[in-house]
Amino acid sequence: MIKNALISVSDKTGVVEFAKGLVELGVTIYSTGGTLKALSNAGVPAKAVESLTGFPEMLDGRVKTLHPIVHGGILGIRDNEEHKKAMAEHGIQPIDLVVVNLYPFRETIAKPDVTLADAIENIDIGGPTMVRSAAKNNAFVGIIVNPKHYDEALRMLREKGELTREYRFALAREAFAHTAAYDVAIANYLGEQVGDMPLPDTYLAAYEKAADLRYGENPHQKAAFYTTIGEKEGLGAMKVLHGKELSYNNLVDMEAAWQIVGEFTEPAAIIVKHTNPCGAAVGDTLLEAYTRAYEADPVSAFGGIVALNREVTKEVAEQLASIFLEVIMAPHFTAEALDVLTVKKNIRLVELQQPEEEGVVVKKVSGGLLVQTEDGREPVVSDAASAAKAGYTVVTKVQPTEAQWRALGLAWRLVKHVKSNAIVVTDEHSTLGVGAGQMNRVGSAKIALEEAGEKAKGAVMASDAFFPFGDTVEEAAKHGITAVIQPGGSIRDEESIKKADEAGIAMVFTHMRHFKH
């Protein structure tokens, strides 16, 4: 039986209706601050916590529930004779239900003008203490931290006269997760203030389930999609406008595609299969970019993930609708474009924006995590001047032409997103051939060059890491490649440079590697 409840919430969604329902069931409500005011204004009979403790709120509200009368009432074990005796001796009433959610710390630090003092003031102390106390004593006390449980809790109380043991246990588990995630947000914010991020001594992260997925990479694997708690960005902030539910593999490919298209400010289209770009292109318009990306590899484009960095219009949608695609991602779709694309029942249409800040890349390994900063956006290189500004050097006798510089800049922005060993062949507008994930670099080059075919003549080639031997340059020369961009740094660099000079190929060193494992 619930006789006494303590309600003190920052998020007041539904709290008045919930409190009214408790009062109708004969529950006495104690409350604090803004919650007490909201209940009183709504005509809900509620008592101030100080009427329970005999001690006023003080220190600007920092101290109000941190009192033995409150925590004794929450923590007392109801069937323990010593506890019952102590509670009676000190006039402690049992508190059977605690309804608390915490100061809006995440919302506070998300404000652009937030000060450290503001953030500190929004660190809740009494709230987490009550939550943890009630969760610990879940054998006798209910703890609700999320308004979504109000209706269910009231229904159970009306039907059963109590919150069941199993339900209280489930609420307790959620409560501890709630306070843990809250502490993670505080610790990470304070870490940013002292320069401890993004690689702190203790790596902390908290996510909430956004969706259960049908399965993981394969049908026998279970999977779910989790997003950051609080402010959303990237895939966590996407809007699915149409189509069947997204799969695990869809989301992995979508992340790859969105990372690639984020490299470009000019109209760009990326088509991804198995996290690698099978077609990528830029153009004066989005339609031109998508057409080029599709024509780069029409076979692989079938069933692909498309990422676009401009609004999708009816004209573009009509081209997209001409083949089977799994997902189309863009900042926005016009109403006319949706009319065209939603005729296809299963295609997923997703709106999202690029994250404002770079984050970290996390990979699970047995017994731990690997955490690294993101391989950030590449500078846009389109001519000799911008290449020099980016720190690139031409190491061959032959200098790239203006058109070759534009092609090299495109190839270099793309090759970093291809699985190592990575080779990309492009002209100045689009990919012509992609070699990914081979055990040796010349193997990747052969795949990319074979895919490019006759289009390799006059094209350029990018490599994500240095050439360990001159054989890759030899292969490029056989297919008519005219310029190569690579990091350099091999003990055999001179061998590759010599072969490039012999073939009349321009070679550019970027002095930066882009492995993607």
Coordinates of C-alpha atoms in Angstrom, one line a residue:
M1 CA 0.0 0.0 0.0
I2 CA 1.2 3.5 -0.8
K3 CA 0.3 6.0 1.9
N4 CA 2.9 8.7 1.4
A5 CA 4.6 9.9 -1.8
L6 CA 7.3 12.5 -2.3
I7 CA 7.2 14.3 -5.6
S8 CA 9.9 16.7 -6.8
V9 CA 10.4 16.9 -10.5
S10 CA 12.2 19.1 -13.0
D11 CA 10.3 17.7 -15.9
K12 CA 6.7 18.4 -14.9
T13 CA 5.1 16.7 -17.9
G14 CA 1.9 14.9 -16.6
V15 CA 2.8 15.4 -13.0
V16 CA -0.4 17.2 -12.0
E17 CA -2.6 14.5 -13.5
F18 CA -0.5 11.8 -11.8
A19 CA -0.7 13.6 -8.5
K20 CA -4.5 13.9 -8.8
G21 CA -4.7 10.2 -9.4
L22 CA -2.7 9.5 -6.3
V23 CA -4.8 11.8 -4.1
E24 CA -7.9 10.0 -5.4
L25 CA -6.3 6.8 -4.1
G26 CA -5.8 8.3 -0.6
V27 CA -2.1 9.0 -1.0
T28 CA -0.6 11.9 1.0
I29 CA 1.7 13.9 -1.2
Y30 CA 4.8 15.8 0.0
S31 CA 6.6 18.1 -2.4
T32 CA 9.2 20.9 -2.8
G33 CA 9.8 24.1 -4.6
G34 CA 8.5 24.5 -8.1
T35 CA 6.7 21.1 -8.0
L36 CA 4.8 22.1 -4.9
K37 CA 3.8 25.4 -6.5
A38 CA 2.6 23.6 -9.7
L39 CA 0.5 21.1 -7.7
S40 CA -1.0 23.8 -5.4
N41 CA -1.8 26.1 -8.4
A42 CA -3.7 23.1 -9.9
G43 CA -5.7 22.5 -6.8
V44 CA -3.9 19.3 -5.8
P45 CA -3.5 19.0 -2.1
A46 CA 0.2 18.6 -1.3
K47 CA 2.3 19.4 1.7
A48 CA 5.7 21.0 1.8
V49 CA 8.6 18.7 2.7
E50 CA 9.4 21.0 5.6
S51 CA 6.1 20.2 7.2
L52 CA 7.5 16.6 7.3
T53 CA 11.0 17.5 8.4
G54 CA 10.3 20.5 10.6
F55 CA 13.3 22.1 8.8
P56 CA 13.0 24.8 6.2
E57 CA 14.4 24.8 2.7
M58 CA 17.7 26.8 2.9
L59 CA 20.8 27.8 1.0
D60 CA 18.9 28.8 -2.1
G61 CA 17.2 25.5 -2.2
R62 CA 20.4 23.5 -2.0
V63 CA 19.2 21.9 1.2
K64 CA 15.6 20.7 1.4
T65 CA 15.4 16.9 1.2
L66 CA 18.8 16.0 2.7
H67 CA 17.3 15.1 6.0
P68 CA 17.0 11.9 8.2
I69 CA 13.2 12.3 8.3
V70 CA 13.1 12.0 4.4
H71 CA 15.8 9.4 4.0
G72 CA 14.8 7.4 7.0
G73 CA 11.3 7.3 5.5
I74 CA 12.6 6.1 2.2
L75 CA 15.3 3.7 3.4
G76 CA 13.6 2.1 6.3
I77 CA 13.1 -1.7 5.9
R78 CA 9.5 -2.2 6.6
D79 CA 9.7 -5.7 8.1
N80 CA 12.8 -5.1 10.1
E81 CA 11.8 -4.7 13.8
E82 CA 14.8 -2.6 14.7
H83 CA 14.1 -0.2 11.8
K84 CA 10.4 0.0 12.7
K85 CA 11.4 0.8 16.3
A86 CA 13.9 3.5 15.3
M87 CA 11.4 5.1 12.9
A88 CA 8.7 5.2 15.5
E89 CA 11.1 6.6 18.1
H90 CA 12.1 9.5 15.8
G91 CA 8.8 10.2 14.3
I92 CA 9.7 9.0 10.8
Q93 CA 6.9 8.3 8.4
P94 CA 7.4 5.7 5.7
I95 CA 7.6 7.2 2.2
D96 CA 6.3 4.6 -0.1
L97 CA 6.7 6.3 -3.5
V98 CA 9.4 8.7 -4.7
V99 CA 8.8 10.6 -7.9
V100 CA 11.9 12.5 -8.9
N101 CA 13.7 13.6 -12.0
L102 CA 16.7 15.8 -11.9
Y103 CA 17.8 19.4 -12.5
P104 CA 18.2 20.1 -16.2
F105 CA 22.0 19.9 -16.3
R106 CA 22.2 18.8 -20.0
E107 CA 19.8 21.4 -21.1
T108 CA 21.8 24.0 -19.2
I109 CA 25.2 23.2 -20.6
A110 CA 23.7 23.1 -24.1
K111 CA 23.0 26.8 -24.0
P112 CA 25.6 28.7 -26.0
D113 CA 26.1 31.4 -23.2
V114 CA 26.3 29.0 -20.3
T115 CA 28.8 29.8 -17.6
L116 CA 30.6 27.3 -15.3
A117 CA 28.7 28.8 -12.4
D118 CA 25.4 28.2 -14.1
A119 CA 26.4 24.6 -14.8
I120 CA 27.5 23.9 -11.3
E121 CA 24.2 25.4 -9.9
N122 CA 22.3 22.9 -12.0
I123 CA 24.0 19.8 -10.6
D124 CA 21.3 18.1 -8.5
I125 CA 22.4 16.6 -5.2
G126 CA 19.2 15.9 -3.2
G127 CA 17.4 14.5 -6.2
P128 CA 19.9 11.7 -7.0
T129 CA 20.2 10.9 -3.3
M130 CA 16.5 10.3 -3.0
V131 CA 16.4 8.4 -6.3
R132 CA 19.2 6.1 -5.2
S133 CA 17.7 5.6 -1.7
A134 CA 14.4 4.6 -3.1
A135 CA 15.9 2.4 -5.7
K136 CA 18.0 0.6 -3.1
N137 CA 14.9 0.0 -1.0
N138 CA 12.9 -1.1 -4.0
A139 CA 11.6 -4.1 -2.0
F140 CA 9.3 -1.6 -0.3
V141 CA 9.5 1.7 -2.2
G142 CA 8.6 2.6 -5.7
I143 CA 10.8 5.1 -7.6
I144 CA 9.6 6.8 -10.8
V145 CA 12.1 9.0 -12.8
N146 CA 10.3 9.1 -16.1
P147 CA 6.8 10.5 -16.7
K148 CA 6.1 7.8 -19.2
H149 CA 5.4 5.5 -16.2
Y150 CA 2.7 7.6 -14.6
D151 CA -0.3 6.1 -16.4
E152 CA 0.9 2.5 -15.9
A153 CA 1.7 3.1 -12.2
L154 CA -1.8 4.6 -11.6
R155 CA -3.5 1.7 -13.5
M156 CA -1.6 -0.8 -11.4
L157 CA -2.5 0.9 -8.2
R158 CA -6.1 1.0 -9.1
E159 CA -6.2 -2.6 -10.1
K160 CA -3.9 -4.2 -7.6
G161 CA -3.8 -1.7 -4.8
E162 CA 0.0 -1.7 -5.0
L163 CA 3.0 -1.5 -7.3
T164 CA 4.1 -5.1 -7.7
R165 CA 7.6 -6.3 -6.5
E166 CA 8.6 -7.0 -10.1
Y167 CA 7.6 -3.6 -11.2
R168 CA 9.4 -1.8 -8.4
F169 CA 12.5 -3.7 -9.2
A170 CA 12.3 -2.7 -12.9
L171 CA 11.8 0.9 -11.9
A172 CA 14.8 0.7 -9.6
R173 CA 17.0 -0.5 -12.4
E174 CA 15.9 2.4 -14.5
A175 CA 16.5 4.8 -11.7
F176 CA 20.1 3.8 -11.2
A177 CA 20.6 4.1 -15.0
H178 CA 19.1 7.6 -14.8
T179 CA 21.5 8.8 -12.1
A180 CA 24.5 7.1 -13.7
A181 CA 23.8 8.9 -17.0
Y182 CA 23.3 12.1 -15.2
D183 CA 26.7 11.7 -13.5
V184 CA 28.3 10.9 -16.8
A185 CA 27.1 14.2 -18.3
I186 CA 28.5 16.1 -15.3
A187 CA 31.9 14.3 -15.4
N188 CA 32.3 14.8 -19.1
Y189 CA 31.4 18.5 -18.9
L190 CA 33.8 19.1 -16.1
G191 CA 36.4 17.2 -18.0
E192 CA 36.0 19.6 -20.9
Q193 CA 36.6 22.5 -18.5
V194 CA 40.0 21.1 -17.5
G195 CA 41.1 19.9 -20.9
D196 CA 40.6 16.3 -20.1
M197 CA 38.6 15.5 -23.2
P198 CA 38.2 13.8 -25.6
L199 CA 40.5 11.1 -24.1
P200 CA 40.0 11.2 -20.3
D201 CA 41.6 8.9 -17.7
T202 CA 38.1 7.3 -17.2
Y203 CA 36.1 7.0 -20.4
L204 CA 32.4 7.5 -19.7
A205 CA 29.5 7.4 -22.0
A206 CA 25.7 7.0 -21.7
Y207 CA 23.2 6.2 -24.4
E208 CA 19.5 5.4 -24.5
K209 CA 17.8 2.9 -26.7
A210 CA 16.2 4.5 -29.7
A211 CA 15.0 1.3 -31.4
D212 CA 15.2 -2.5 -31.3
L213 CA 16.4 -3.7 -34.6
R214 CA 15.1 -6.9 -36.4
Y215 CA 18.6 -8.4 -36.1
G216 CA 22.3 -7.5 -36.3
E217 CA 24.7 -8.0 -39.2
N218 CA 23.2 -11.5 -39.6
P219 CA 19.7 -12.8 -38.7
H220 CA 21.0 -14.9 -35.7
Q221 CA 22.4 -11.7 -34.0
K222 CA 20.3 -9.5 -31.7
A223 CA 20.7 -5.7 -32.1
A224 CA 19.5 -2.3 -31.0
F225 CA 20.2 1.3 -31.9
Y226 CA 21.2 3.6 -29.1
T227 CA 21.5 7.4 -29.2
T228 CA 23.2 10.0 -27.0
I229 CA 21.0 11.1 -24.1
G230 CA 19.9 14.7 -24.3
E231 CA 20.9 16.7 -27.4
K232 CA 20.9 14.6 -30.6
E233 CA 23.0 14.9 -33.6
G234 CA 24.0 12.8 -36.7
L235 CA 22.0 9.6 -37.1
G236 CA 20.7 10.2 -33.6
A237 CA 18.8 13.2 -34.8
M238 CA 17.6 11.8 -38.1
K239 CA 14.0 12.0 -39.2
V240 CA 12.8 8.8 -41.0
L241 CA 10.1 10.2 -43.4
H242 CA 9.2 7.0 -45.2
G243 CA 9.9 3.3 -45.6
K244 CA 10.3 0.1 -43.6
E245 CA 12.4 0.0 -40.4
L246 CA 16.1 0.5 -40.7
S247 CA 18.4 -2.5 -40.2
Y248 CA 21.7 -2.7 -38.4
N249 CA 23.6 -2.9 -41.7
N250 CA 21.6 0.1 -43.1
L251 CA 22.7 2.2 -40.2
V252 CA 26.4 1.2 -40.5
D253 CA 26.3 2.1 -44.2
M254 CA 24.4 5.3 -43.6
E255 CA 27.0 6.4 -41.2
A256 CA 29.7 5.8 -43.8
A257 CA 27.8 7.6 -46.5
W258 CA 27.0 10.6 -44.3
Q259 CA 30.7 10.9 -43.2
I260 CA 31.8 11.0 -46.8
V261 CA 29.3 13.5 -48.1
G262 CA 30.2 15.7 -45.2
E263 CA 33.6 16.3 -46.8
F264 CA 31.9 18.4 -49.5
T265 CA 30.5 21.9 -49.6
E266 CA 29.7 21.8 -53.3
P267 CA 26.8 19.7 -54.5
A268 CA 27.8 16.0 -53.9
A269 CA 26.3 12.6 -54.1
I270 CA 27.7 9.4 -52.5
I271 CA 26.5 5.9 -53.1
V272 CA 27.7 3.3 -50.6
K273 CA 27.8 -0.5 -50.5
H274 CA 29.2 -2.3 -47.5
T275 CA 30.6 1.0 -46.1
N276 CA 32.7 1.7 -49.2
P277 CA 31.7 4.3 -51.8
C278 CA 30.9 2.6 -55.1
G279 CA 30.1 5.9 -56.7
A280 CA 30.9 9.4 -55.5
A281 CA 30.7 12.6 -57.5
V282 CA 30.4 16.4 -57.4
G283 CA 28.6 18.7 -59.8
D284 CA 27.3 22.2 -60.4
T285 CA 23.9 20.8 -59.4
L286 CA 22.8 17.9 -57.2
L287 CA 21.2 16.2 -60.2
E288 CA 24.5 16.4 -62.1
A289 CA 26.4 15.0 -59.0
Y290 CA 24.0 12.1 -58.6
T291 CA 24.0 11.2 -62.2
R292 CA 27.8 11.1 -62.2
A293 CA 27.9 9.0 -59.0
Y294 CA 25.4 6.5 -60.5
E295 CA 27.2 6.3 -63.8
A296 CA 30.5 5.6 -62.0
D297 CA 29.3 2.1 -61.1
P298 CA 25.7 1.3 -62.1
V299 CA 26.0 -2.3 -61.1
S300 CA 27.1 -1.7 -57.6
A301 CA 24.6 1.2 -57.1
F302 CA 21.7 -1.2 -57.2
G303 CA 20.5 -1.6 -53.6
G304 CA 22.9 1.1 -52.3
I305 CA 22.7 3.8 -49.7
V306 CA 22.7 7.3 -51.2
A307 CA 23.8 10.4 -49.3
L308 CA 23.2 13.8 -50.7
N309 CA 24.2 17.2 -49.3
R310 CA 21.5 19.3 -50.9
E311 CA 17.7 19.4 -50.9
V312 CA 16.1 16.7 -53.0
T313 CA 13.8 18.1 -55.7
K314 CA 11.3 16.4 -57.9
E315 CA 13.9 16.3 -60.7
V316 CA 16.5 14.5 -58.6
A317 CA 13.8 12.2 -57.1
E318 CA 12.8 11.0 -60.5
Q319 CA 16.4 9.9 -61.2
L320 CA 16.7 8.3 -57.7
A321 CA 13.4 6.4 -58.3
S322 CA 14.7 4.8 -61.4
I323 CA 16.6 2.0 -59.6
F324 CA 16.2 0.1 -56.3
L325 CA 17.9 1.9 -53.4
E326 CA 17.8 0.9 -49.7
V327 CA 18.1 4.4 -48.2
I328 CA 18.2 8.0 -49.5
M329 CA 19.7 10.5 -47.0
A330 CA 19.5 14.3 -47.5
P331 CA 19.1 17.5 -45.5
H332 CA 15.6 17.9 -46.9
F333 CA 13.1 16.5 -49.4
T334 CA 10.6 18.8 -51.2
A335 CA 6.9 17.7 -51.1
E336 CA 7.1 17.0 -54.8
A337 CA 10.1 14.8 -54.3
L338 CA 8.3 12.8 -51.6
D339 CA 5.4 12.3 -53.9
V340 CA 7.7 10.7 -56.4
L341 CA 9.7 8.6 -53.9
T342 CA 7.0 7.4 -51.5
V343 CA 5.4 5.4 -54.3
K344 CA 8.1 2.9 -53.4
K345 CA 6.8 1.3 -50.2
N346 CA 10.0 0.0 -48.7
I347 CA 12.6 2.7 -49.6
R348 CA 13.8 4.6 -46.5
L349 CA 13.8 8.4 -46.8
V350 CA 15.9 10.1 -44.1
E351 CA 16.4 13.8 -43.3
L352 CA 19.4 14.7 -41.2
Q353 CA 22.1 17.3 -40.7
Q354 CA 25.9 17.1 -40.4
P355 CA 27.2 17.3 -36.8
E356 CA 28.5 20.7 -35.8
E357 CA 31.5 19.3 -34.0
E358 CA 33.9 16.4 -34.6
G359 CA 33.7 13.7 -32.0
V360 CA 35.5 10.5 -31.2
V361 CA 35.5 7.0 -32.9
V362 CA 35.0 4.1 -30.5
K363 CA 35.6 0.5 -31.3
K364 CA 34.9 -2.4 -29.0
V365 CA 37.7 -4.9 -28.5
S366 CA 37.8 -7.8 -26.1
G367 CA 38.3 -6.4 -22.6
G368 CA 38.1 -2.8 -23.5
L369 CA 37.6 0.0 -26.0
L370 CA 39.7 1.8 -28.5
V371 CA 39.0 5.5 -28.6
Q372 CA 40.4 8.0 -31.1
T373 CA 39.6 11.4 -32.4
E374 CA 37.9 11.5 -35.8
D375 CA 40.0 11.7 -38.9
G376 CA 38.8 15.3 -39.6
R377 CA 37.6 17.0 -42.7
E378 CA 40.1 17.4 -45.5
P379 CA 41.0 20.9 -46.8
V380 CA 39.6 21.5 -50.2
V381 CA 42.5 21.4 -52.7
S382 CA 41.7 22.5 -56.3
D383 CA 44.9 24.1 -57.5
A384 CA 48.6 24.4 -56.7
A385 CA 48.1 27.3 -54.3
S386 CA 45.6 25.5 -52.2
A387 CA 47.7 22.4 -52.2
A388 CA 50.7 24.3 -51.0
K389 CA 48.6 25.9 -48.2
A390 CA 47.5 22.4 -47.2
G391 CA 51.2 21.3 -47.0
Y392 CA 51.2 19.1 -50.0
T393 CA 54.4 18.8 -52.1
V394 CA 55.0 17.7 -55.7
V395 CA 57.9 15.3 -55.7
T396 CA 58.1 14.5 -59.4
K397 CA 59.5 16.5 -62.4
V398 CA 56.1 16.7 -63.9
Q399 CA 53.7 19.2 -62.2
P400 CA 49.9 18.5 -62.1
T401 CA 47.7 20.5 -64.5
E402 CA 44.8 22.6 -63.2
A403 CA 42.4 19.8 -64.1
Q404 CA 44.6 17.2 -62.4
W405 CA 44.7 19.3 -59.2
R406 CA 40.9 19.3 -59.1
A407 CA 40.8 15.6 -59.6
L408 CA 43.6 14.9 -57.1
G409 CA 41.7 17.0 -54.5
L410 CA 38.5 15.0 -55.1
A411 CA 40.4 11.6 -55.0
W412 CA 42.1 12.5 -51.7
R413 CA 38.9 13.5 -50.0
L414 CA 37.4 10.2 -51.0
V415 CA 40.2 7.7 -50.4
K416 CA 40.2 8.3 -46.6
H417 CA 36.7 6.8 -46.4
V418 CA 37.6 3.6 -48.3
K419 CA 38.7 0.5 -46.3
S420 CA 42.5 0.0 -46.3
N421 CA 44.4 -0.8 -48.3
A422 CA 42.5 1.8 -50.4
I423 CA 43.0 3.0 -53.9
V424 CA 40.6 5.4 -55.7
V425 CA 40.7 6.4 -59.3
T426 CA 38.9 9.6 -60.3
D427 CA 38.5 12.3 -62.8
E428 CA 37.8 15.8 -61.6
H429 CA 34.1 15.0 -61.1
S430 CA 33.6 11.5 -59.9
T431 CA 35.0 8.1 -59.0
L432 CA 36.0 5.8 -61.8
G433 CA 37.3 2.8 -59.8
V434 CA 37.6 1.9 -56.2
G435 CA 39.8 -0.8 -54.7
A436 CA 39.2 -1.5 -51.0
G437 CA 40.3 -3.7 -48.2
Q438 CA 42.9 -5.8 -50.0
M439 CA 45.9 -7.4 -48.3
N440 CA 48.4 -5.6 -50.5
R441 CA 48.2 -2.2 -52.1
V442 CA 48.9 -3.3 -55.7
G443 CA 45.9 -5.6 -55.4
S444 CA 43.7 -2.7 -54.5
A445 CA 45.2 -0.7 -57.4
K446 CA 44.5 -3.5 -59.9
I447 CA 40.8 -3.7 -58.8
A448 CA 40.3 0.1 -59.0
L449 CA 42.1 0.3 -62.4
E450 CA 40.3 -2.7 -63.9
E451 CA 36.9 -1.1 -62.8
A452 CA 37.9 2.2 -64.3
G453 CA 38.8 0.5 -67.6
E454 CA 39.4 2.8 -70.5
K455 CA 38.3 5.8 -68.3
A456 CA 41.6 5.3 -66.4
K457 CA 43.5 6.9 -69.3
G458 CA 44.1 10.5 -68.3
A459 CA 42.6 10.0 -64.8
V460 CA 44.3 10.3 -61.4
M461 CA 44.8 7.9 -58.5
A462 CA 44.8 8.3 -54.7
S463 CA 46.3 5.9 -52.1
D464 CA 45.4 6.2 -48.4
A465 CA 49.0 5.2 -47.4
F466 CA 52.4 5.2 -49.0
F467 CA 53.6 2.8 -51.7
P468 CA 55.9 0.2 -50.2
F469 CA 57.2 -0.7 -53.7
G470 CA 57.2 0.8 -57.1
D471 CA 54.8 -1.8 -58.5
T472 CA 51.6 0.2 -57.8
V473 CA 53.0 3.1 -59.9
E474 CA 53.9 0.7 -62.7
E475 CA 50.4 -0.6 -62.7
A476 CA 49.0 2.9 -62.8
A477 CA 51.2 3.8 -65.7
K478 CA 50.0 0.7 -67.7
H479 CA 46.4 2.0 -67.4
G480 CA 47.2 5.6 -68.4
I481 CA 47.0 7.3 -65.0
T482 CA 48.5 10.8 -65.3
A483 CA 48.8 11.9 -61.6
V484 CA 49.0 10.2 -58.2
I485 CA 48.4 11.5 -54.7
Q486 CA 49.7 9.7 -51.7
P487 CA 51.1 10.4 -48.2
G488 CA 54.7 9.4 -48.9
G489 CA 56.9 8.3 -46.1
S490 CA 58.1 4.9 -47.4
I491 CA 61.8 4.0 -47.3
R492 CA 61.2 3.2 -51.0
D493 CA 59.7 6.6 -51.9
E494 CA 62.6 7.3 -54.3
E495 CA 61.7 4.1 -56.2
S496 CA 58.1 5.2 -56.7
I497 CA 59.1 8.7 -57.6
K498 CA 61.6 7.4 -60.2
K499 CA 59.0 5.2 -61.8
A500 CA 56.5 8.1 -61.9
D501 CA 59.2 10.3 -63.6
E502 CA 59.9 7.6 -66.1
A503 CA 56.2 7.3 -66.9
G504 CA 55.6 11.1 -67.0
I505 CA 53.2 10.8 -64.0
A506 CA 52.9 13.7 -61.6
M507 CA 53.1 12.6 -58.0
V508 CA 51.9 14.6 -54.9
F509 CA 52.8 13.8 -51.3
T510 CA 50.3 14.9 -48.7
H511 CA 52.4 13.9 -45.7
M512 CA 49.2 12.5 -44.0
R513 CA 48.0 8.9 -43.9
H514 CA 44.4 7.9 -43.9
F515 CA 44.1 4.3 -42.9
K516 CA 40.6 3.1 -42.3
H517 CA 40.4 -0.4 -40.7

